[in-house]
Amino acid sequence: MHTTPTQAVVLAGGQGSRLRPYTDDRPKPMVEIPGTGTPIIGHQLSWLAAEGVTDAVVSCGHLAEVLQEWLESADLPLKVTTVVETEPLGRGGGLKYAAAHLPEPGRPWYATNGDIWTRFSLREMAAFHDERDATATLALARPRIPWGAVETDTFGHITDFVEAPPSPFLINAGVYVFSPAFTEALPDVGDHERTTFPRLARERRLAGFPLPQGAYWRAIDTAKDLTEASKELAAQGHH
């Protein structure tokens, strides 16, 4: 019996120092995607709602009140609860703290980093997670390398130039499906990506879901990412 999660945690506490000056007066997820009039988190919440999520817990940190004000005034497609860490708990502790506010602790849940802007089928990812009986599943992206690559032959002659080739490595795309058991596996304080994830990987309880071919994915880290995102939007003809 596949249970598609209906609850999610959005981790929106980051400083976003590389996105300054945009983040001087707002947290990173509140930065607007140019040309859409909507902050990153607005795009995320409508995506989650479209994928069947009815309840989201937004974990705030840096300039939390700006985010909370926006969430209160916006017309959102799902029910949102905000949590603020009173002291820094680290990435894993923060995730555990946010998860404690999910309406159904005994059921699976999604999580996403607050600076990821993406579109793919979360339902497919949840089915993949179930089929592998995983405790946690990470979405995996293959980003394009931001430089042109040079191909050479064994003798050392350059044979070709490739503009922005796909990376040979898959990376953690910042979108997750977690089983209820995952919450207890999280540290109260500290970074789960250094503790919980490697342990689950050793136990073969961690799955990796490659993003479908052609799926839109971008981490909004720098001002350049914002520009690129709006260019791609224009190319797709979305509004």
PDB file of C-alpha atoms in Angstrom:
ATOM      1  CA  MET A   1       0.000   0.000   0.000  1.00  0.00           C
ATOM      2  CA  HIS A   2       1.688   3.182  -1.211  1.00  0.00           C
ATOM      3  CA  THR A   3       1.161   6.108   1.096  1.00  0.00           C
ATOM      4  CA  THR A   4       1.887   9.383  -0.629  1.00  0.00           C
ATOM      5  CA  PRO A   5       2.894  11.910   2.031  1.00  0.00           C
ATOM      6  CA  THR A   6       0.491  14.790   2.690  1.00  0.00           C
ATOM      7  CA  GLN A   7       2.866  16.669   5.030  1.00  0.00           C
ATOM      8  CA  ALA A   8       6.173  18.422   4.452  1.00  0.00           C
ATOM      9  CA  VAL A   9       8.907  20.416   6.156  1.00  0.00           C
ATOM     10  CA  VAL A  10      10.485  23.392   4.365  1.00  0.00           C
ATOM     11  CA  LEU A  11      13.880  24.373   5.770  1.00  0.00           C
ATOM     12  CA  ALA A  12      13.949  28.135   5.379  1.00  0.00           C
ATOM     13  CA  GLY A  13      16.420  29.247   8.039  1.00  0.00           C
ATOM     14  CA  GLY A  14      19.553  29.898   5.987  1.00  0.00           C
ATOM     15  CA  GLN A  15      21.517  33.168   6.021  1.00  0.00           C
ATOM     16  CA  GLY A  16      21.863  33.403   2.260  1.00  0.00           C
ATOM     17  CA  SER A  17      25.064  35.427   2.573  1.00  0.00           C
ATOM     18  CA  ARG A  18      26.018  34.754  -1.061  1.00  0.00           C
ATOM     19  CA  LEU A  19      22.742  36.290  -2.198  1.00  0.00           C
ATOM     20  CA  ARG A  20      23.446  39.675  -0.668  1.00  0.00           C
ATOM     21  CA  PRO A  21      22.220  42.416  -1.034  1.00  0.00           C
ATOM     22  CA  TYR A  22      18.906  40.565  -1.685  1.00  0.00           C
ATOM     23  CA  THR A  23      19.127  38.851   1.719  1.00  0.00           C
ATOM     24  CA  ASP A  24      20.013  41.967   3.748  1.00  0.00           C
ATOM     25  CA  ASP A  25      16.340  42.553   4.531  1.00  0.00           C
ATOM     26  CA  ARG A  26      14.793  39.123   3.929  1.00  0.00           C
ATOM     27  CA  PRO A  27      15.637  35.443   4.368  1.00  0.00           C
ATOM     28  CA  LYS A  28      16.799  33.538   1.291  1.00  0.00           C
ATOM     29  CA  PRO A  29      13.454  31.786   0.575  1.00  0.00           C
ATOM     30  CA  MET A  30      11.775  35.211   0.453  1.00  0.00           C
ATOM     31  CA  VAL A  31      13.933  36.334  -2.474  1.00  0.00           C
ATOM     32  CA  GLU A  32      11.724  36.806  -5.522  1.00  0.00           C
ATOM     33  CA  ILE A  33      12.271  34.918  -8.735  1.00  0.00           C
ATOM     34  CA  PRO A  34      12.518  37.845 -11.181  1.00  0.00           C
ATOM     35  CA  GLY A  35       9.521  38.147 -13.443  1.00  0.00           C
ATOM     36  CA  THR A  36       7.191  36.023 -11.304  1.00  0.00           C
ATOM     37  CA  GLY A  37       6.347  38.402  -8.449  1.00  0.00           C
ATOM     38  CA  THR A  38       6.567  35.407  -6.102  1.00  0.00           C
ATOM     39  CA  PRO A  39       9.321  34.468  -3.641  1.00  0.00           C
ATOM     40  CA  ILE A  40      11.049  31.081  -3.904  1.00  0.00           C
ATOM     41  CA  ILE A  41       9.025  29.716  -0.982  1.00  0.00           C
ATOM     42  CA  GLY A  42       5.772  30.675  -2.711  1.00  0.00           C
ATOM     43  CA  HIS A  43       6.755  28.562  -5.725  1.00  0.00           C
ATOM     44  CA  GLN A  44       7.713  25.702  -3.407  1.00  0.00           C
ATOM     45  CA  LEU A  45       4.452  25.723  -1.463  1.00  0.00           C
ATOM     46  CA  SER A  46       2.315  25.700  -4.597  1.00  0.00           C
ATOM     47  CA  TRP A  47       4.404  22.799  -5.963  1.00  0.00           C
ATOM     48  CA  LEU A  48       3.966  20.838  -2.702  1.00  0.00           C
ATOM     49  CA  ALA A  49       0.203  21.513  -2.726  1.00  0.00           C
ATOM     50  CA  ALA A  50      -0.056  20.375  -6.358  1.00  0.00           C
ATOM     51  CA  GLU A  51       1.702  17.156  -5.299  1.00  0.00           C
ATOM     52  CA  GLY A  52      -0.890  16.370  -2.629  1.00  0.00           C
ATOM     53  CA  VAL A  53       0.607  18.064   0.445  1.00  0.00           C
ATOM     54  CA  THR A  54      -2.015  19.594   2.760  1.00  0.00           C
ATOM     55  CA  ASP A  55       0.194  20.590   5.722  1.00  0.00           C
ATOM     56  CA  ALA A  56       3.610  22.245   5.674  1.00  0.00           C
ATOM     57  CA  VAL A  57       5.900  23.185   8.546  1.00  0.00           C
ATOM     58  CA  VAL A  58       8.231  26.036   7.634  1.00  0.00           C
ATOM     59  CA  SER A  59      11.364  26.223   9.763  1.00  0.00           C
ATOM     60  CA  CYS A  60      12.529  29.851   9.942  1.00  0.00           C
ATOM     61  CA  GLY A  61      15.770  31.361  11.209  1.00  0.00           C
ATOM     62  CA  HIS A  62      17.427  34.416   9.653  1.00  0.00           C
ATOM     63  CA  LEU A  63      14.852  37.289   9.637  1.00  0.00           C
ATOM     64  CA  ALA A  64      12.077  34.870  10.580  1.00  0.00           C
ATOM     65  CA  GLU A  65       9.506  37.646  11.080  1.00  0.00           C
ATOM     66  CA  VAL A  66       9.739  38.740   7.413  1.00  0.00           C
ATOM     67  CA  LEU A  67       8.907  35.192   6.336  1.00  0.00           C
ATOM     68  CA  GLN A  68       6.152  34.773   8.931  1.00  0.00           C
ATOM     69  CA  GLU A  69       4.509  38.046   7.877  1.00  0.00           C
ATOM     70  CA  TRP A  70       4.489  37.006   4.238  1.00  0.00           C
ATOM     71  CA  LEU A  71       3.087  33.559   5.049  1.00  0.00           C
ATOM     72  CA  GLU A  72       0.303  35.122   7.132  1.00  0.00           C
ATOM     73  CA  SER A  73      -0.708  37.583   4.421  1.00  0.00           C
ATOM     74  CA  ALA A  74      -0.326  35.317   1.366  1.00  0.00           C
ATOM     75  CA  ASP A  75      -3.178  33.289  -0.065  1.00  0.00           C
ATOM     76  CA  LEU A  76      -1.604  29.846   0.351  1.00  0.00           C
ATOM     77  CA  PRO A  77      -2.846  26.566  -1.183  1.00  0.00           C
ATOM     78  CA  LEU A  78      -2.172  24.556   2.007  1.00  0.00           C
ATOM     79  CA  LYS A  79      -2.013  24.882   5.788  1.00  0.00           C
ATOM     80  CA  VAL A  80       1.293  26.311   7.024  1.00  0.00           C
ATOM     81  CA  THR A  81       2.796  26.260  10.531  1.00  0.00           C
ATOM     82  CA  THR A  82       6.024  28.136  11.234  1.00  0.00           C
ATOM     83  CA  VAL A  83       8.650  27.148  13.786  1.00  0.00           C
ATOM     84  CA  VAL A  84      11.677  29.140  14.927  1.00  0.00           C
ATOM     85  CA  GLU A  85      14.661  27.557  16.671  1.00  0.00           C
ATOM     86  CA  THR A  86      15.377  29.420  19.890  1.00  0.00           C
ATOM     87  CA  GLU A  87      18.998  28.244  19.810  1.00  0.00           C
ATOM     88  CA  PRO A  88      20.954  26.870  16.824  1.00  0.00           C
ATOM     89  CA  LEU A  89      20.380  23.108  16.643  1.00  0.00           C
ATOM     90  CA  GLY A  90      22.385  22.370  13.495  1.00  0.00           C
ATOM     91  CA  ARG A  91      20.848  21.048  10.284  1.00  0.00           C
ATOM     92  CA  GLY A  92      19.812  17.685  11.728  1.00  0.00           C
ATOM     93  CA  GLY A  93      18.536  19.093  15.009  1.00  0.00           C
ATOM     94  CA  GLY A  94      16.593  21.754  13.127  1.00  0.00           C
ATOM     95  CA  LEU A  95      14.974  19.115  10.927  1.00  0.00           C
ATOM     96  CA  LYS A  96      14.013  17.049  13.979  1.00  0.00           C
ATOM     97  CA  TYR A  97      12.614  20.113  15.738  1.00  0.00           C
ATOM     98  CA  ALA A  98      10.496  21.014  12.690  1.00  0.00           C
ATOM     99  CA  ALA A  99       9.332  17.404  12.243  1.00  0.00           C
ATOM    100  CA  ALA A 100       7.971  17.435  15.790  1.00  0.00           C
ATOM    101  CA  HIS A 101       5.353  19.923  14.527  1.00  0.00           C
ATOM    102  CA  LEU A 102       4.038  17.721  11.693  1.00  0.00           C
ATOM    103  CA  PRO A 103       0.346  16.859  12.150  1.00  0.00           C
ATOM    104  CA  GLU A 104       0.865  13.091  11.672  1.00  0.00           C
ATOM    105  CA  PRO A 105       4.162  11.904  13.187  1.00  0.00           C
ATOM    106  CA  GLY A 106       3.353   8.270  12.362  1.00  0.00           C
ATOM    107  CA  ARG A 107       3.190   8.909   8.618  1.00  0.00           C
ATOM    108  CA  PRO A 108       5.827   9.643   5.961  1.00  0.00           C
ATOM    109  CA  TRP A 109       6.771  13.218   5.085  1.00  0.00           C
ATOM    110  CA  TYR A 110       8.603  15.277   2.507  1.00  0.00           C
ATOM    111  CA  ALA A 111      11.289  17.835   3.237  1.00  0.00           C
ATOM    112  CA  THR A 112      12.868  20.443   1.017  1.00  0.00           C
ATOM    113  CA  ASN A 113      15.589  23.045   1.399  1.00  0.00           C
ATOM    114  CA  GLY A 114      14.174  26.563   1.231  1.00  0.00           C
ATOM    115  CA  ASP A 115      16.397  27.674  -1.652  1.00  0.00           C
ATOM    116  CA  ILE A 116      15.535  24.928  -4.138  1.00  0.00           C
ATOM    117  CA  TRP A 117      13.325  25.741  -7.057  1.00  0.00           C
ATOM    118  CA  THR A 118      12.197  22.614  -8.867  1.00  0.00           C
ATOM    119  CA  ARG A 119       9.320  20.778 -10.538  1.00  0.00           C
ATOM    120  CA  PHE A 120       9.036  16.987 -10.766  1.00  0.00           C
ATOM    121  CA  SER A 121       6.636  14.305  -9.547  1.00  0.00           C
ATOM    122  CA  LEU A 122       6.952  13.928  -5.778  1.00  0.00           C
ATOM    123  CA  ARG A 123       4.380  11.134  -5.984  1.00  0.00           C
ATOM    124  CA  GLU A 124       6.775   9.137  -8.192  1.00  0.00           C
ATOM    125  CA  MET A 125       9.545   9.781  -5.710  1.00  0.00           C
ATOM    126  CA  ALA A 126       7.326   8.574  -2.827  1.00  0.00           C
ATOM    127  CA  ALA A 127       6.523   5.362  -4.761  1.00  0.00           C
ATOM    128  CA  PHE A 128      10.258   4.837  -5.409  1.00  0.00           C
ATOM    129  CA  HIS A 129      10.901   5.298  -1.661  1.00  0.00           C
ATOM    130  CA  ASP A 130       8.218   2.693  -0.802  1.00  0.00           C
ATOM    131  CA  GLU A 131       9.459   0.158  -3.352  1.00  0.00           C
ATOM    132  CA  ARG A 132      12.919   0.247  -1.802  1.00  0.00           C
ATOM    133  CA  ASP A 133      11.527   0.137   1.737  1.00  0.00           C
ATOM    134  CA  ALA A 134      13.918   3.010   2.501  1.00  0.00           C
ATOM    135  CA  THR A 135      14.047   5.035   5.713  1.00  0.00           C
ATOM    136  CA  ALA A 136      15.026   8.112   3.698  1.00  0.00           C
ATOM    137  CA  THR A 137      15.191   8.936  -0.008  1.00  0.00           C
ATOM    138  CA  LEU A 138      17.156  11.846  -1.476  1.00  0.00           C
ATOM    139  CA  ALA A 139      16.357  13.393  -4.828  1.00  0.00           C
ATOM    140  CA  LEU A 140      19.521  13.453  -6.935  1.00  0.00           C
ATOM    141  CA  ALA A 141      20.337  16.079  -9.548  1.00  0.00           C
ATOM    142  CA  ARG A 142      23.041  16.189 -12.190  1.00  0.00           C
ATOM    143  CA  PRO A 143      23.908  19.893 -12.371  1.00  0.00           C
ATOM    144  CA  ARG A 144      25.652  21.486 -15.325  1.00  0.00           C
ATOM    145  CA  ILE A 145      29.240  22.464 -14.649  1.00  0.00           C
ATOM    146  CA  PRO A 146      29.396  26.276 -14.854  1.00  0.00           C
ATOM    147  CA  TRP A 147      32.530  26.212 -17.039  1.00  0.00           C
ATOM    148  CA  GLY A 148      33.225  25.064 -20.551  1.00  0.00           C
ATOM    149  CA  ALA A 149      34.963  21.674 -20.576  1.00  0.00           C
ATOM    150  CA  VAL A 150      37.939  20.742 -22.691  1.00  0.00           C
ATOM    151  CA  GLU A 151      38.315  17.226 -24.099  1.00  0.00           C
ATOM    152  CA  THR A 152      41.776  15.913 -24.947  1.00  0.00           C
ATOM    153  CA  ASP A 153      43.128  12.739 -26.525  1.00  0.00           C
ATOM    154  CA  THR A 154      45.743  10.528 -24.841  1.00  0.00           C
ATOM    155  CA  PHE A 155      48.538  12.335 -26.694  1.00  0.00           C
ATOM    156  CA  GLY A 156      47.449  15.714 -25.288  1.00  0.00           C
ATOM    157  CA  HIS A 157      45.797  17.298 -28.297  1.00  0.00           C
ATOM    158  CA  ILE A 158      42.566  19.140 -27.607  1.00  0.00           C
ATOM    159  CA  THR A 159      39.788  17.418 -29.538  1.00  0.00           C
ATOM    160  CA  ASP A 160      36.700  19.334 -28.439  1.00  0.00           C
ATOM    161  CA  PHE A 161      35.176  22.097 -26.332  1.00  0.00           C
ATOM    162  CA  VAL A 162      31.897  21.393 -24.489  1.00  0.00           C
ATOM    163  CA  GLU A 163      29.903  24.339 -23.138  1.00  0.00           C
ATOM    164  CA  ALA A 164      28.473  23.764 -19.598  1.00  0.00           C
ATOM    165  CA  PRO A 165      28.545  19.935 -19.665  1.00  0.00           C
ATOM    166  CA  PRO A 166      26.487  17.881 -17.204  1.00  0.00           C
ATOM    167  CA  SER A 167      28.481  16.902 -14.124  1.00  0.00           C
ATOM    168  CA  PRO A 168      29.711  13.281 -14.027  1.00  0.00           C
ATOM    169  CA  PHE A 169      28.516  13.231 -10.392  1.00  0.00           C
ATOM    170  CA  LEU A 170      25.017  13.206  -8.952  1.00  0.00           C
ATOM    171  CA  ILE A 171      24.402  15.648  -6.109  1.00  0.00           C
ATOM    172  CA  ASN A 172      21.885  15.838  -3.269  1.00  0.00           C
ATOM    173  CA  ALA A 173      19.078  17.921  -4.808  1.00  0.00           C
ATOM    174  CA  GLY A 174      17.701  19.085  -1.434  1.00  0.00           C
ATOM    175  CA  VAL A 175      14.323  17.301  -1.689  1.00  0.00           C
ATOM    176  CA  TYR A 176      13.549  14.269   0.488  1.00  0.00           C
ATOM    177  CA  VAL A 177      11.015  11.581   1.389  1.00  0.00           C
ATOM    178  CA  PHE A 178      11.277  10.357   4.970  1.00  0.00           C
ATOM    179  CA  SER A 179       9.638   7.393   6.702  1.00  0.00           C
ATOM    180  CA  PRO A 180       8.311   7.966  10.239  1.00  0.00           C
ATOM    181  CA  ALA A 181      11.321   6.044  11.637  1.00  0.00           C
ATOM    182  CA  PHE A 182      13.685   8.655  10.186  1.00  0.00           C
ATOM    183  CA  THR A 183      12.681  11.263  12.777  1.00  0.00           C
ATOM    184  CA  GLU A 184      14.055   9.200  15.680  1.00  0.00           C
ATOM    185  CA  ALA A 185      17.296   8.629  13.740  1.00  0.00           C
ATOM    186  CA  LEU A 186      17.970  12.390  13.640  1.00  0.00           C
ATOM    187  CA  PRO A 187      20.345  14.007  16.140  1.00  0.00           C
ATOM    188  CA  ASP A 188      18.853  16.484  18.646  1.00  0.00           C
ATOM    189  CA  VAL A 189      21.741  18.818  17.839  1.00  0.00           C
ATOM    190  CA  GLY A 190      24.145  18.508  14.936  1.00  0.00           C
ATOM    191  CA  ASP A 191      24.276  17.737  11.233  1.00  0.00           C
ATOM    192  CA  HIS A 192      22.367  14.681   9.983  1.00  0.00           C
ATOM    193  CA  GLU A 193      24.263  14.820   6.682  1.00  0.00           C
ATOM    194  CA  ARG A 194      27.420  13.826   8.591  1.00  0.00           C
ATOM    195  CA  THR A 195      25.776  11.328  10.972  1.00  0.00           C
ATOM    196  CA  THR A 196      22.327   9.973  10.100  1.00  0.00           C
ATOM    197  CA  PHE A 197      22.709   9.820   6.302  1.00  0.00           C
ATOM    198  CA  PRO A 198      26.072   7.957   6.269  1.00  0.00           C
ATOM    199  CA  ARG A 199      24.761   5.505   8.866  1.00  0.00           C
ATOM    200  CA  LEU A 200      21.582   4.801   6.888  1.00  0.00           C
ATOM    201  CA  ALA A 201      23.703   4.408   3.737  1.00  0.00           C
ATOM    202  CA  ARG A 202      25.864   1.754   5.442  1.00  0.00           C
ATOM    203  CA  GLU A 203      22.678  -0.066   6.484  1.00  0.00           C
ATOM    204  CA  ARG A 204      21.333   0.198   2.891  1.00  0.00           C
ATOM    205  CA  ARG A 205      18.316   2.143   4.142  1.00  0.00           C
ATOM    206  CA  LEU A 206      19.029   5.306   2.157  1.00  0.00           C
ATOM    207  CA  ALA A 207      17.755   5.540  -1.415  1.00  0.00           C
ATOM    208  CA  GLY A 208      18.590   8.007  -4.188  1.00  0.00           C
ATOM    209  CA  PHE A 209      15.910   9.068  -6.665  1.00  0.00           C
ATOM    210  CA  PRO A 210      17.451  10.519  -9.855  1.00  0.00           C
ATOM    211  CA  LEU A 211      15.430  13.500 -11.066  1.00  0.00           C
ATOM    212  CA  PRO A 212      13.525  12.580 -14.230  1.00  0.00           C
ATOM    213  CA  GLN A 213      15.139  13.588 -17.529  1.00  0.00           C
ATOM    214  CA  GLY A 214      14.347  17.200 -18.325  1.00  0.00           C
ATOM    215  CA  ALA A 215      13.019  18.020 -14.827  1.00  0.00           C
ATOM    216  CA  TYR A 216      13.537  21.635 -13.818  1.00  0.00           C
ATOM    217  CA  TRP A 217      15.925  22.020 -10.868  1.00  0.00           C
ATOM    218  CA  ARG A 218      17.915  24.954  -9.572  1.00  0.00           C
ATOM    219  CA  ALA A 219      19.462  25.864  -6.241  1.00  0.00           C
ATOM    220  CA  ILE A 220      19.170  29.617  -5.781  1.00  0.00           C
ATOM    221  CA  ASP A 221      22.515  30.407  -4.181  1.00  0.00           C
ATOM    222  CA  THR A 222      23.802  33.490  -5.930  1.00  0.00           C
ATOM    223  CA  ALA A 223      22.468  36.484  -7.837  1.00  0.00           C
ATOM    224  CA  LYS A 224      23.560  34.691 -11.027  1.00  0.00           C
ATOM    225  CA  ASP A 225      21.175  31.821 -10.190  1.00  0.00           C
ATOM    226  CA  LEU A 226      18.319  34.304  -9.975  1.00  0.00           C
ATOM    227  CA  THR A 227      19.143  35.711 -13.398  1.00  0.00           C
ATOM    228  CA  GLU A 228      19.468  32.213 -14.873  1.00  0.00           C
ATOM    229  CA  ALA A 229      16.155  31.144 -13.312  1.00  0.00           C
ATOM    230  CA  SER A 230      14.298  34.078 -14.842  1.00  0.00           C
ATOM    231  CA  LYS A 231      15.948  33.438 -18.238  1.00  0.00           C
ATOM    232  CA  GLU A 232      14.858  29.798 -18.152  1.00  0.00           C
ATOM    233  CA  LEU A 233      11.350  30.886 -17.164  1.00  0.00           C
ATOM    234  CA  ALA A 234      11.158  33.238 -20.111  1.00  0.00           C
ATOM    235  CA  ALA A 235      12.375  30.461 -22.419  1.00  0.00           C
ATOM    236  CA  GLN A 236       9.656  28.123 -21.130  1.00  0.00           C
ATOM    237  CA  GLY A 237       7.049  30.836 -21.562  1.00  0.00           C
ATOM    238  CA  HIS A 238       5.764  30.420 -17.977  1.00  0.00           C
ATOM    239  CA  HIS A 239       4.328  33.300 -15.964  1.00  0.00           C
TER     240      HIS A 239
END
